[in-house]
Amino acid sequence: MWRFLVTDPILVEIVEGTLASVEMEVETAIARTARSPMIRDAHDFRAGIHDVRLRKLTGRSYSALVQPVVRDFPIETMKPGDVYFHNDVYLSEGGIGHLPDLCVTVPVFHDGEVVAFVQAFGHHDDIGGSVPGSMPSHARSVFEEGLMVPPIKLWDEGVPNEAALRIMTRNSRMPDSLAGDLDAECSACLMGARRLAELFERYGREAVEECFDAIIDKTSETFRRELLAKIPEGTYVWEDYAEHDGVDEPRLHAQRITLSVDHAADTPLTIDFTGTSPQAKGPINHAGDYADGVFLKKWLAPVLRNLADTPERMAELDVNEGVVPLIKMVFPEKGTLLTPVFPAPTNARTFVILRLLGVLAGVLAKATGGRMPADQETIRYTGVYGADADGQPYLMREVLGGGSGGRWYADGEDTIHVVPDSRNIPVEFAEARWPFRVERLGLACDSGGPGMFRGGLGYDKHIRMLRDASYMSIADRSILSCWGVNGGLAGRPFRVEIAGKEMDGLVDDYPVQAGELIRIRTTGGGGWGSPYDRDPRAVAADVRDGKVSIAGALGDYGVVLDGDRIDEQATAELRARLRPRADRFFDRGPGYAKLSGGRAHAEVDEL
């Protein structure tokens, strides 16, 4: 066995690279062997590596937590070949947000002792409940959402628990794909555990664990020195909203952050969620107030990377357990959107945890004079289900992306997906498997928020049904828009039309007849900076590319086009008339006035 000094930076690089390689190998194995479109094709799953102290070591993706497993199964009782499973939201210590997210955990052994964990969790097609896909948009209780499984031992020393597997597949409308996915995830994590064991065997436990400490400490120091130092000390408040919960009429469900910054403190950032709205009757709640909010700390920390000096530096920064000591979280009393009381439903909790990313970005924008991107909303579930020509049930559910927000240095990205490496379902695969045609898959013109740097565009997708089916949707931002910042304007909201009729964002079973067209337009990101400061040549290029219409160029940007030519004098005169006397720092779009009683902006929008 080789011996290295912990100060040896080469060994730290080797261990760090090995961890990233193993994590990617686990994800690749799952993607190649899983059976469901959601896992195999849409890639809505994550792997993670944690040490024996339950700290997340890798930073290329987020992951669930090991805490609920070791809470119920002490480490000293674990054996090689054991695989643990859970999906119970309220018994996951905040690591699982809704029941379709199934989590597999495998301990890593060296010299007969647990030294680390390999974990995978992902969104599966169906785990029971009242509607196909296990995401009933009008649920009032978690009991309507599917099968709840607290932490259990799914494999015992390499032997699968067939009884547990049979119970889970029996409760699923897609038993074969569920069984295949679980087998893929268990096998991939066991493979990853073997790879990690080889690392410990090669370098020894003491040296490897010292490298783990160095990796985490490096993240803490980098975030404190490069990122947090750019936030002026003080206290800042902002909030944003989910617009509906599937039960009550649409209204503003607030998620508020009060950010306190003290660079001299051991924990320089305090994120206080006091002021967040009461828990909803419908399924938009997120059980985040467990394990001191450790999941939310790692979930929100990537927003801080926008404070990096350059986009290239931002891409280099991983988010591992090193961010946890830098953030203190203060939760309100039980009974809010972030502190729901069992059995409150949670299947649409993305409305809350995705909104929190934007709330943190918004409050940081206030603190830093706008040096944060505008808003984005890049996850929503749309799909159809029914019976195919052979009479067999099918479920097509897709997580379509949307446009990201404009940034202080560049336009937003078009049709991105917030889940790392996730993607839409290939048209060729979809048409070969399900009874519909995709007649268009392109960019939604004018969907990006106007700005000096334009918001990214959403999808425009047209689906022609070949057989009668039912349409489903779990989507927010169908009334409210992705906000613009620093004078930028809001993007266009989510919109679905079926045979010309506009749908709500939350739909379980709208009937679609054979031959009817489903048109889906996903959200555009908010704009950054005044649209009247955008280079007219960039506007003209957007018009040529079909990203902005001629009417949008004129009305949103004040650019007068004569064919491909810019009328510079007319443009200057029009912009002078259109430019407001004082641009609003935040623009929430027209939907906010509909839900706020006519107000154009919130009190917290004032600087």
Coordinates of C-alpha atoms in Angstrom, one line a residue:
M1 CA 0.0 0.0 0.0
W2 CA 1.4 3.4 -1.0
R3 CA 1.7 6.2 1.5
F4 CA 1.2 9.9 0.7
L5 CA 1.4 13.1 2.7
V6 CA -2.0 14.8 2.8
T7 CA -0.2 18.0 1.6
D8 CA 0.6 16.2 -1.7
P9 CA -1.7 18.1 -4.1
I10 CA -1.2 15.4 -6.7
L11 CA -3.0 12.8 -4.6
V12 CA -5.8 15.2 -3.9
E13 CA -6.3 15.7 -7.7
I14 CA -6.2 12.0 -8.2
V15 CA -8.9 11.3 -5.6
E16 CA -11.0 14.2 -6.8
G17 CA -10.8 13.1 -10.4
T18 CA -11.6 9.5 -9.4
L19 CA -14.7 10.5 -7.5
A20 CA -16.0 12.5 -10.5
S21 CA -15.1 9.6 -12.8
V22 CA -16.9 7.0 -10.6
E23 CA -20.0 9.3 -10.4
M24 CA -20.1 9.7 -14.1
E25 CA -19.6 6.0 -14.7
V26 CA -22.5 5.2 -12.4
E27 CA -24.8 7.6 -14.3
T28 CA -23.6 6.2 -17.6
A29 CA -24.4 2.7 -16.5
I30 CA -27.9 3.7 -15.4
A31 CA -28.6 5.5 -18.6
R32 CA -27.5 2.5 -20.7
T33 CA -29.4 -0.1 -18.8
A34 CA -32.6 1.6 -17.5
R35 CA -35.9 0.9 -19.3
S36 CA -38.2 3.9 -18.6
P37 CA -38.0 7.0 -21.0
M38 CA -37.8 9.3 -18.0
I39 CA -34.6 7.7 -16.8
R40 CA -33.0 6.3 -19.9
D41 CA -33.9 9.1 -22.4
A42 CA -34.8 12.2 -20.4
H43 CA -32.0 11.5 -17.9
D44 CA -34.0 12.7 -14.9
F45 CA -31.7 11.1 -12.3
R46 CA -28.6 11.8 -10.4
A47 CA -25.8 9.9 -8.7
G48 CA -23.8 11.1 -5.7
I49 CA -20.8 10.0 -3.6
H50 CA -20.8 10.6 0.1
D51 CA -18.2 9.8 2.8
V52 CA -18.8 7.9 6.0
R53 CA -19.5 11.2 7.7
L54 CA -22.4 11.6 5.2
R55 CA -20.8 14.5 3.4
K56 CA -21.3 14.9 -0.3
L57 CA -18.0 14.7 -2.0
T58 CA -18.8 15.3 -5.7
G59 CA -20.0 18.5 -7.2
R60 CA -21.1 17.9 -10.8
S61 CA -24.7 17.3 -9.8
Y62 CA -27.0 17.5 -6.8
S63 CA -28.1 14.3 -5.0
A64 CA -30.3 13.0 -2.2
L65 CA -29.0 12.4 1.4
V66 CA -27.6 9.4 3.2
Q67 CA -28.9 10.6 6.6
P68 CA -32.2 8.7 6.5
V69 CA -30.5 5.4 5.7
V70 CA -28.0 5.6 8.6
R71 CA -30.7 6.9 10.9
D72 CA -32.7 3.6 10.4
F73 CA -29.8 1.3 9.7
P74 CA -26.7 1.9 11.9
I75 CA -23.4 1.8 9.9
E76 CA -22.0 -1.0 12.0
T77 CA -24.8 -3.3 10.9
M78 CA -24.2 -2.8 7.2
K79 CA -22.6 -5.6 5.1
P80 CA -21.0 -5.8 1.6
G81 CA -23.7 -6.3 -1.0
D82 CA -26.4 -4.4 0.9
V83 CA -28.6 -2.0 -1.0
Y84 CA -30.9 0.4 0.7
F85 CA -34.0 2.1 -0.8
H86 CA -36.5 4.8 0.1
N87 CA -38.8 7.4 -1.4
D88 CA -40.8 8.6 1.7
V89 CA -40.8 12.4 1.5
Y90 CA -41.3 12.9 5.2
L91 CA -38.8 10.3 6.3
S92 CA -36.0 11.4 3.9
E93 CA -34.6 14.2 6.0
G94 CA -35.4 16.6 3.2
G95 CA -33.5 14.7 0.5
I96 CA -36.6 13.5 -1.4
G97 CA -39.2 16.0 -2.7
H98 CA -41.9 13.8 -4.1
L99 CA -42.7 10.1 -4.3
P100 CA -41.7 9.4 -7.9
D101 CA -38.1 10.1 -6.8
L102 CA -36.8 6.7 -5.8
C103 CA -33.4 6.6 -4.0
V104 CA -30.9 3.7 -3.9
T105 CA -27.9 3.8 -1.5
V106 CA -25.0 1.3 -1.4
P107 CA -22.3 1.3 1.3
V108 CA -18.6 1.1 0.3
F109 CA -16.3 -1.2 2.3
H110 CA -12.6 -1.3 3.1
D111 CA -11.1 -3.8 5.5
G112 CA -14.6 -4.8 6.6
E113 CA -15.7 -1.3 7.5
V114 CA -18.0 1.2 5.8
V115 CA -15.9 4.1 4.3
A116 CA -18.3 5.8 1.9
F117 CA -21.6 5.6 0.1
V118 CA -22.7 5.6 -3.6
Q119 CA -26.2 6.8 -4.2
A120 CA -28.6 7.3 -7.1
F121 CA -32.0 8.8 -7.2
G122 CA -34.3 9.6 -10.1
H123 CA -37.8 10.4 -11.3
H124 CA -39.6 7.2 -12.3
D125 CA -42.6 6.8 -14.5
D126 CA -45.2 5.5 -12.0
I127 CA -45.2 4.5 -8.3
G128 CA -49.0 4.3 -8.0
G129 CA -51.4 6.9 -6.7
S130 CA -54.6 8.3 -8.2
V131 CA -53.3 9.2 -11.7
P132 CA -50.8 7.8 -14.2
G133 CA -47.4 9.2 -13.4
S134 CA -48.0 9.5 -9.7
M135 CA -48.4 13.3 -9.8
P136 CA -52.0 14.1 -9.2
S137 CA -52.2 17.9 -9.7
H138 CA -55.3 18.2 -7.4
A139 CA -54.1 16.0 -4.6
R140 CA -55.0 17.1 -1.1
S141 CA -53.0 14.3 0.7
V142 CA -49.7 12.4 0.1
F143 CA -51.8 9.2 0.3
E144 CA -53.2 10.1 -3.2
E145 CA -49.7 10.4 -4.7
G146 CA -48.4 6.9 -4.6
L147 CA -46.6 4.2 -2.6
M148 CA -44.5 5.6 0.3
V149 CA -41.5 3.5 1.2
P150 CA -39.4 4.4 4.3
P151 CA -35.7 3.3 4.3
I152 CA -35.6 -0.4 3.8
K153 CA -32.9 -2.9 2.9
L154 CA -33.7 -3.8 -0.7
W155 CA -30.7 -6.2 -1.2
D156 CA -29.2 -8.1 1.7
E157 CA -25.6 -9.1 1.1
G158 CA -26.2 -9.3 -2.7
V159 CA -29.6 -11.0 -2.5
P160 CA -32.6 -8.9 -3.7
N161 CA -35.7 -8.6 -1.4
E162 CA -38.1 -10.1 -3.9
A163 CA -41.1 -9.4 -1.7
A164 CA -40.4 -5.7 -1.5
L165 CA -39.8 -5.5 -5.2
R166 CA -43.0 -7.3 -5.9
I167 CA -45.0 -4.9 -3.7
M168 CA -43.5 -1.9 -5.5
T169 CA -44.0 -3.2 -9.0
R170 CA -47.5 -4.3 -8.1
N171 CA -48.4 -0.7 -7.2
S172 CA -47.0 0.7 -10.5
R173 CA -48.9 1.1 -13.8
M174 CA -45.5 0.5 -15.5
P175 CA -44.2 -2.5 -13.5
D176 CA -41.7 -3.7 -16.1
S177 CA -40.0 -0.4 -16.6
L178 CA -39.9 0.2 -12.8
A179 CA -38.3 -3.2 -12.2
G180 CA -35.8 -2.6 -14.9
D181 CA -34.9 0.9 -13.6
L182 CA -34.4 -0.4 -10.1
D183 CA -32.2 -3.2 -11.3
A184 CA -30.2 -0.7 -13.3
E185 CA -29.7 1.7 -10.4
C186 CA -28.9 -1.0 -7.8
S187 CA -26.4 -2.7 -10.2
A188 CA -24.8 0.6 -11.1
C189 CA -24.3 1.7 -7.5
L190 CA -22.8 -1.6 -6.6
M191 CA -20.4 -1.2 -9.5
G192 CA -19.6 2.3 -8.2
A193 CA -19.0 0.9 -4.7
R194 CA -16.4 -1.5 -6.1
R195 CA -14.6 1.3 -8.0
L196 CA -14.4 3.3 -4.8
A197 CA -13.2 0.4 -2.8
E198 CA -10.3 0.1 -5.2
L199 CA -9.3 3.7 -4.5
F200 CA -9.1 2.9 -0.8
E201 CA -7.2 -0.3 -1.4
R202 CA -4.7 1.5 -3.5
Y203 CA -3.9 4.5 -1.3
G204 CA -5.2 3.5 2.2
R205 CA -8.1 4.8 4.2
E206 CA -6.2 7.5 6.1
A207 CA -4.8 9.1 3.0
V208 CA -8.1 9.0 1.0
E209 CA -10.1 10.4 3.9
E210 CA -7.6 13.2 4.3
C211 CA -8.1 14.0 0.6
F212 CA -11.8 14.1 1.2
D213 CA -11.3 16.7 3.9
A214 CA -9.0 18.7 1.5
I215 CA -11.6 18.6 -1.3
I216 CA -14.4 19.9 1.0
D217 CA -12.2 22.5 2.6
K218 CA -11.1 23.8 -0.8
T219 CA -14.8 24.4 -1.7
S220 CA -15.5 26.2 1.6
E221 CA -12.5 28.4 1.1
T222 CA -13.1 29.1 -2.5
F223 CA -16.7 30.1 -2.0
R224 CA -15.9 32.3 1.0
R225 CA -13.0 34.1 -0.7
E226 CA -14.1 34.3 -4.3
L227 CA -17.9 34.5 -4.1
L228 CA -19.3 35.5 -0.7
A229 CA -16.7 38.4 -0.4
K230 CA -18.5 40.1 -3.3
I231 CA -21.8 40.4 -1.4
P232 CA -21.8 43.6 0.7
E233 CA -22.5 43.1 4.4
G234 CA -26.1 43.8 5.4
T235 CA -29.6 42.4 5.3
Y236 CA -31.7 42.1 2.1
V237 CA -35.2 40.9 1.6
W238 CA -37.0 39.6 -1.5
E239 CA -39.8 37.2 -2.4
D240 CA -41.4 35.5 -5.4
Y241 CA -44.4 33.3 -5.9
A242 CA -46.0 30.2 -7.1
E243 CA -49.3 31.0 -8.7
H244 CA -51.6 28.0 -8.1
D245 CA -51.7 24.8 -6.1
G246 CA -54.3 22.7 -8.0
V247 CA -57.0 23.1 -5.3
D248 CA -57.6 26.8 -4.6
E249 CA -58.1 29.5 -7.2
P250 CA -54.8 31.0 -8.4
R251 CA -53.2 33.4 -6.0
L252 CA -49.7 34.4 -4.8
H253 CA -48.1 31.7 -2.7
A254 CA -45.0 33.6 -1.4
Q255 CA -41.5 32.2 -0.8
R256 CA -39.5 34.9 1.0
I257 CA -35.8 35.0 1.8
T258 CA -34.2 37.5 4.2
L259 CA -30.5 37.3 3.5
S260 CA -28.0 38.5 6.2
V261 CA -24.3 38.8 5.3
D262 CA -21.6 39.0 8.0
H263 CA -18.1 38.3 6.6
A264 CA -16.5 38.1 10.0
A265 CA -18.8 35.3 11.2
D266 CA -17.9 31.6 11.0
T267 CA -21.2 31.2 9.1
P268 CA -21.2 34.3 6.8
L269 CA -24.6 33.8 5.2
T270 CA -28.0 33.4 7.0
I271 CA -31.0 32.6 4.8
D272 CA -34.2 33.2 6.7
F273 CA -37.5 31.9 5.1
T274 CA -39.8 33.7 7.6
G275 CA -42.6 35.2 5.6
T276 CA -43.1 32.2 3.4
S277 CA -46.8 31.5 2.9
P278 CA -48.8 28.8 4.8
Q279 CA -48.7 25.3 3.3
A280 CA -50.9 24.9 0.4
K281 CA -53.9 22.5 0.2
G282 CA -52.6 21.2 -3.1
P283 CA -49.3 19.5 -3.9
I284 CA -46.8 22.4 -4.1
N285 CA -45.3 22.0 -0.7
H286 CA -41.7 21.0 -0.1
A287 CA -40.5 19.4 3.2
G288 CA -37.2 21.2 3.5
D289 CA -36.9 21.8 7.2
Y290 CA -35.0 18.6 8.1
A291 CA -31.3 18.0 9.0
D292 CA -30.9 21.7 9.4
G293 CA -31.8 22.3 5.8
V294 CA -28.7 20.5 4.5
F295 CA -30.4 19.5 1.2
L296 CA -31.6 23.0 0.5
K297 CA -28.1 24.5 1.3
K298 CA -26.6 22.3 -1.5
W299 CA -29.6 22.9 -3.7
L300 CA -29.4 26.7 -3.5
A301 CA -25.6 27.1 -3.4
P302 CA -25.0 26.9 -7.2
V303 CA -26.8 30.3 -7.5
L304 CA -23.8 31.8 -5.7
R305 CA -21.5 30.7 -8.6
N306 CA -22.9 33.6 -10.7
L307 CA -20.8 35.9 -8.6
A308 CA -17.6 34.4 -10.1
D309 CA -15.3 36.7 -12.0
T310 CA -16.0 35.1 -15.4
P311 CA -18.3 32.5 -16.8
E312 CA -15.4 30.2 -17.3
R313 CA -14.5 30.4 -13.6
M314 CA -18.1 29.8 -12.6
A315 CA -18.1 26.5 -14.6
E316 CA -15.1 25.3 -12.7
L317 CA -16.7 25.6 -9.3
D318 CA -18.2 22.5 -7.8
V319 CA -20.9 22.4 -5.1
N320 CA -20.1 19.7 -2.5
E321 CA -20.5 19.6 1.3
G322 CA -18.1 22.4 1.6
V323 CA -20.9 25.0 1.1
V324 CA -22.8 23.7 4.1
P325 CA -20.8 25.4 6.9
L326 CA -21.1 28.7 5.1
I327 CA -24.9 28.9 5.3
K328 CA -27.3 29.0 8.2
M329 CA -30.9 28.4 7.5
V330 CA -33.8 29.7 9.6
F331 CA -37.2 28.1 8.9
P332 CA -40.6 29.3 10.0
E333 CA -42.8 27.3 12.3
K334 CA -44.4 24.1 11.0
G335 CA -47.2 24.6 8.5
T336 CA -45.7 26.6 5.6
L337 CA -44.8 25.8 2.0
L338 CA -41.3 24.9 3.3
T339 CA -42.4 23.3 6.5
P340 CA -45.4 21.2 5.6
V341 CA -47.1 18.9 8.1
F342 CA -47.6 15.3 7.1
P343 CA -49.6 14.2 5.2
A344 CA -49.6 17.4 3.1
P345 CA -49.1 16.6 -0.7
T346 CA -45.8 17.4 -2.3
N347 CA -45.7 16.0 -5.9
A348 CA -45.5 19.5 -7.5
R349 CA -42.9 20.7 -5.0
T350 CA -40.8 21.9 -7.9
F351 CA -43.0 25.1 -7.9
V352 CA -41.3 25.9 -4.5
I353 CA -37.7 24.6 -4.7
L354 CA -37.2 26.0 -8.3
R355 CA -38.7 29.3 -7.3
L356 CA -36.3 29.5 -4.3
L357 CA -33.4 29.4 -6.8
G358 CA -34.9 32.6 -8.3
V359 CA -35.6 34.1 -4.9
L360 CA -32.0 33.8 -3.9
A361 CA -30.9 35.2 -7.2
G362 CA -33.3 38.1 -6.8
V363 CA -32.1 39.0 -3.3
L364 CA -28.5 38.7 -4.4
A365 CA -29.3 41.0 -7.3
K366 CA -30.6 43.6 -4.8
A367 CA -27.4 43.2 -2.8
T368 CA -25.0 43.4 -5.7
G369 CA -26.5 46.1 -7.9
G370 CA -27.9 43.6 -10.4
R371 CA -24.9 41.4 -11.0
M372 CA -27.1 38.2 -11.2
P373 CA -29.0 36.7 -14.0
A374 CA -32.7 37.3 -14.6
D375 CA -35.2 34.6 -13.8
Q376 CA -35.7 31.2 -15.5
E377 CA -38.2 28.4 -15.0
T378 CA -36.9 25.3 -16.7
I379 CA -38.9 22.4 -15.5
R380 CA -42.4 21.3 -16.1
Y381 CA -44.1 18.0 -16.8
T382 CA -46.3 17.6 -19.8
G383 CA -47.5 14.4 -21.4
V384 CA -50.3 12.1 -22.6
Y385 CA -51.5 8.7 -21.7
G386 CA -53.9 6.2 -23.0
A387 CA -53.9 2.8 -24.8
D388 CA -52.0 2.0 -28.0
A389 CA -53.2 0.1 -31.0
D390 CA -52.6 -3.2 -29.2
G391 CA -54.7 -2.1 -26.3
Q392 CA -51.7 -1.7 -24.0
P393 CA -51.5 1.2 -21.6
Y394 CA -48.8 3.8 -22.2
L395 CA -47.5 7.0 -20.5
M396 CA -45.5 9.7 -22.3
R397 CA -44.3 12.3 -19.8
E398 CA -41.7 14.8 -20.7
V399 CA -39.7 17.4 -18.8
L400 CA -39.3 20.2 -21.3
G401 CA -36.9 23.0 -20.6
G402 CA -37.3 26.7 -21.1
G403 CA -35.2 29.8 -21.5
S404 CA -32.7 30.9 -18.9
G405 CA -32.4 34.5 -17.8
G406 CA -30.3 37.2 -19.5
R407 CA -27.0 37.9 -17.7
W408 CA -24.9 40.9 -17.2
Y409 CA -22.5 39.7 -19.9
A410 CA -24.7 37.7 -22.3
D411 CA -28.1 36.6 -23.5
G412 CA -29.8 33.8 -21.7
E413 CA -29.6 30.2 -23.1
D414 CA -32.4 28.8 -25.2
T415 CA -34.4 25.7 -24.0
I416 CA -32.1 24.6 -21.2
H417 CA -33.0 22.0 -18.5
V418 CA -32.4 22.7 -14.8
V419 CA -31.7 19.0 -14.1
P420 CA -28.0 18.6 -15.2
D421 CA -27.6 16.6 -18.4
S422 CA -31.4 16.1 -18.7
R423 CA -32.9 16.5 -22.1
N424 CA -36.1 16.3 -24.1
I425 CA -37.3 12.9 -25.5
P426 CA -36.0 12.4 -29.1
V427 CA -38.8 12.8 -31.7
E428 CA -37.8 9.7 -33.5
F429 CA -38.0 7.6 -30.4
A430 CA -41.3 9.2 -29.3
E431 CA -43.1 8.6 -32.7
A432 CA -41.9 5.0 -32.9
R433 CA -43.2 4.2 -29.4
W434 CA -46.3 6.3 -28.9
P435 CA -49.4 7.0 -31.0
F436 CA -48.7 10.6 -32.0
R437 CA -46.7 12.7 -34.4
V438 CA -44.5 15.6 -33.5
E439 CA -45.2 18.2 -36.1
R440 CA -42.9 20.9 -34.8
L441 CA -40.1 21.2 -32.2
G442 CA -38.5 24.6 -32.3
L443 CA -37.9 27.8 -30.5
A444 CA -40.9 30.0 -29.4
C445 CA -40.5 33.3 -31.1
D446 CA -40.6 36.4 -28.8
S447 CA -40.7 34.2 -25.6
G448 CA -37.5 35.6 -24.2
G449 CA -37.7 38.6 -22.0
P450 CA -36.6 41.8 -23.8
G451 CA -33.4 43.3 -22.4
M452 CA -30.0 44.7 -23.2
F453 CA -29.2 41.0 -22.9
R454 CA -32.3 39.0 -24.0
G455 CA -33.8 36.1 -22.0
G456 CA -33.4 32.7 -23.6
L457 CA -36.3 31.2 -25.6
G458 CA -38.6 28.4 -24.7
Y459 CA -39.8 25.5 -26.7
D460 CA -42.6 25.5 -29.2
K461 CA -43.7 21.9 -29.6
H462 CA -46.7 20.6 -31.6
I463 CA -48.1 17.1 -31.0
R464 CA -50.7 15.6 -33.3
M465 CA -52.6 12.7 -31.6
L466 CA -53.3 9.6 -33.6
R467 CA -55.5 8.0 -31.0
D468 CA -57.8 9.3 -28.3
A469 CA -55.8 10.0 -25.1
S470 CA -55.6 12.1 -22.0
Y471 CA -53.4 15.2 -21.5
M472 CA -51.6 15.9 -18.3
S473 CA -49.5 18.8 -17.0
I474 CA -47.7 19.9 -13.9
A475 CA -46.5 23.4 -14.7
D476 CA -46.1 26.8 -13.0
R477 CA -45.4 30.2 -14.6
S478 CA -48.6 29.9 -16.7
I479 CA -49.8 33.2 -15.3
L480 CA -46.7 34.8 -13.7
S481 CA -43.6 35.3 -15.9
C482 CA -39.9 34.9 -15.4
W483 CA -38.9 38.3 -14.1
G484 CA -36.5 40.7 -15.7
V485 CA -33.9 42.5 -13.7
N486 CA -31.9 45.8 -13.8
G487 CA -34.4 47.2 -16.3
G488 CA -34.9 44.0 -18.3
L489 CA -38.5 42.8 -19.0
A490 CA -40.2 39.6 -18.1
G491 CA -40.3 36.7 -20.5
R492 CA -43.5 35.0 -21.8
P493 CA -45.3 32.5 -19.6
F494 CA -46.0 28.8 -20.2
R495 CA -48.9 28.1 -22.5
V496 CA -50.6 25.0 -23.8
E497 CA -53.5 24.9 -26.3
I498 CA -55.4 21.8 -27.3
A499 CA -57.5 22.2 -30.5
G500 CA -57.2 25.9 -29.9
K501 CA -58.4 25.8 -26.2
E502 CA -56.0 27.2 -23.6
M503 CA -55.2 24.8 -20.7
D504 CA -54.4 25.5 -17.1
G505 CA -50.9 24.7 -15.8
L506 CA -52.2 21.9 -13.6
V507 CA -54.2 19.2 -15.5
D508 CA -54.6 15.5 -14.8
D509 CA -56.8 14.1 -17.5
Y510 CA -58.0 16.4 -20.2
P511 CA -59.4 14.3 -23.1
V512 CA -57.7 14.7 -26.4
Q513 CA -59.3 13.3 -29.6
A514 CA -57.5 11.6 -32.4
G515 CA -56.4 14.2 -34.9
E516 CA -56.3 17.1 -32.4
L517 CA -53.2 19.2 -32.0
I518 CA -51.5 19.9 -28.6
R519 CA -49.3 23.0 -28.8
I520 CA -46.9 23.6 -26.0
R521 CA -44.9 26.8 -25.5
T522 CA -42.5 26.8 -22.5
T523 CA -41.3 29.8 -20.6
G524 CA -38.8 32.3 -21.8
G525 CA -36.2 33.7 -19.4
G526 CA -36.3 37.2 -18.1
G527 CA -34.3 40.0 -19.7
W528 CA -31.3 41.8 -18.2
G529 CA -30.9 45.6 -18.6
S530 CA -33.0 47.9 -20.6
P531 CA -34.1 46.6 -24.0
Y532 CA -33.5 50.1 -25.4
D533 CA -29.8 49.6 -24.7
R534 CA -29.6 46.5 -26.8
D535 CA -27.5 46.8 -29.9
P536 CA -29.9 47.2 -32.8
R537 CA -27.7 44.9 -34.8
A538 CA -28.3 42.2 -32.3
V539 CA -32.1 42.8 -32.5
A540 CA -31.9 42.6 -36.3
A541 CA -29.9 39.3 -36.1
D542 CA -32.6 37.9 -33.7
V543 CA -35.3 38.8 -36.3
R544 CA -33.3 37.1 -39.1
D545 CA -32.9 34.0 -36.8
G546 CA -36.6 33.9 -36.0
K547 CA -36.1 34.5 -32.3
V548 CA -37.7 37.9 -32.3
S549 CA -40.6 39.0 -34.6
I550 CA -40.6 42.3 -36.6
A551 CA -43.4 43.5 -34.3
G552 CA -41.3 42.5 -31.2
A553 CA -38.3 44.4 -32.5
L554 CA -40.5 47.5 -32.9
G555 CA -42.6 47.2 -29.7
D556 CA -40.1 45.6 -27.3
Y557 CA -36.8 47.0 -28.4
G558 CA -37.7 50.2 -30.3
V559 CA -35.8 49.1 -33.4
V560 CA -37.3 50.1 -36.8
L561 CA -36.4 47.7 -39.6
D562 CA -36.8 48.3 -43.3
G563 CA -36.4 44.7 -44.5
D564 CA -32.9 43.7 -43.3
R565 CA -31.8 47.3 -42.9
I566 CA -31.9 49.2 -39.6
D567 CA -33.4 52.7 -39.8
E568 CA -31.0 54.3 -37.3
Q569 CA -32.7 57.7 -37.1
A570 CA -36.2 56.3 -36.7
T571 CA -34.8 53.8 -34.1
A572 CA -33.2 56.6 -32.1
E573 CA -36.3 58.7 -32.1
L574 CA -38.6 55.8 -31.2
R575 CA -36.3 54.7 -28.3
A576 CA -36.3 58.2 -26.9
R577 CA -40.1 58.2 -26.8
L578 CA -40.4 54.7 -25.4
R579 CA -37.7 54.7 -22.8
P580 CA -39.3 55.0 -19.4
R581 CA -38.0 57.8 -17.2
A582 CA -36.9 55.3 -14.5
D583 CA -36.6 51.7 -15.4
R584 CA -37.9 49.3 -12.8
F585 CA -35.2 47.1 -11.2
F586 CA -37.5 44.1 -11.4
D587 CA -40.2 43.5 -13.9
R588 CA -42.7 40.7 -13.1
G589 CA -44.8 40.9 -16.2
P590 CA -48.5 41.5 -16.6
G591 CA -49.5 38.3 -14.8
Y592 CA -48.5 39.7 -11.4
A593 CA -51.1 42.4 -11.6
K594 CA -53.8 39.8 -12.2
L595 CA -53.0 38.0 -8.9
S596 CA -51.9 41.0 -6.8
G597 CA -55.0 43.1 -7.1
G598 CA -53.6 45.4 -9.8
R599 CA -50.2 46.2 -8.3
A600 CA -47.3 46.4 -10.9
H601 CA -44.7 45.3 -8.4
A602 CA -44.2 44.1 -4.9
E603 CA -42.9 46.2 -2.0
V604 CA -39.8 44.1 -1.8
D605 CA -38.9 45.1 -5.3
E606 CA -37.8 48.5 -4.1
L607 CA -34.0 48.9 -3.7

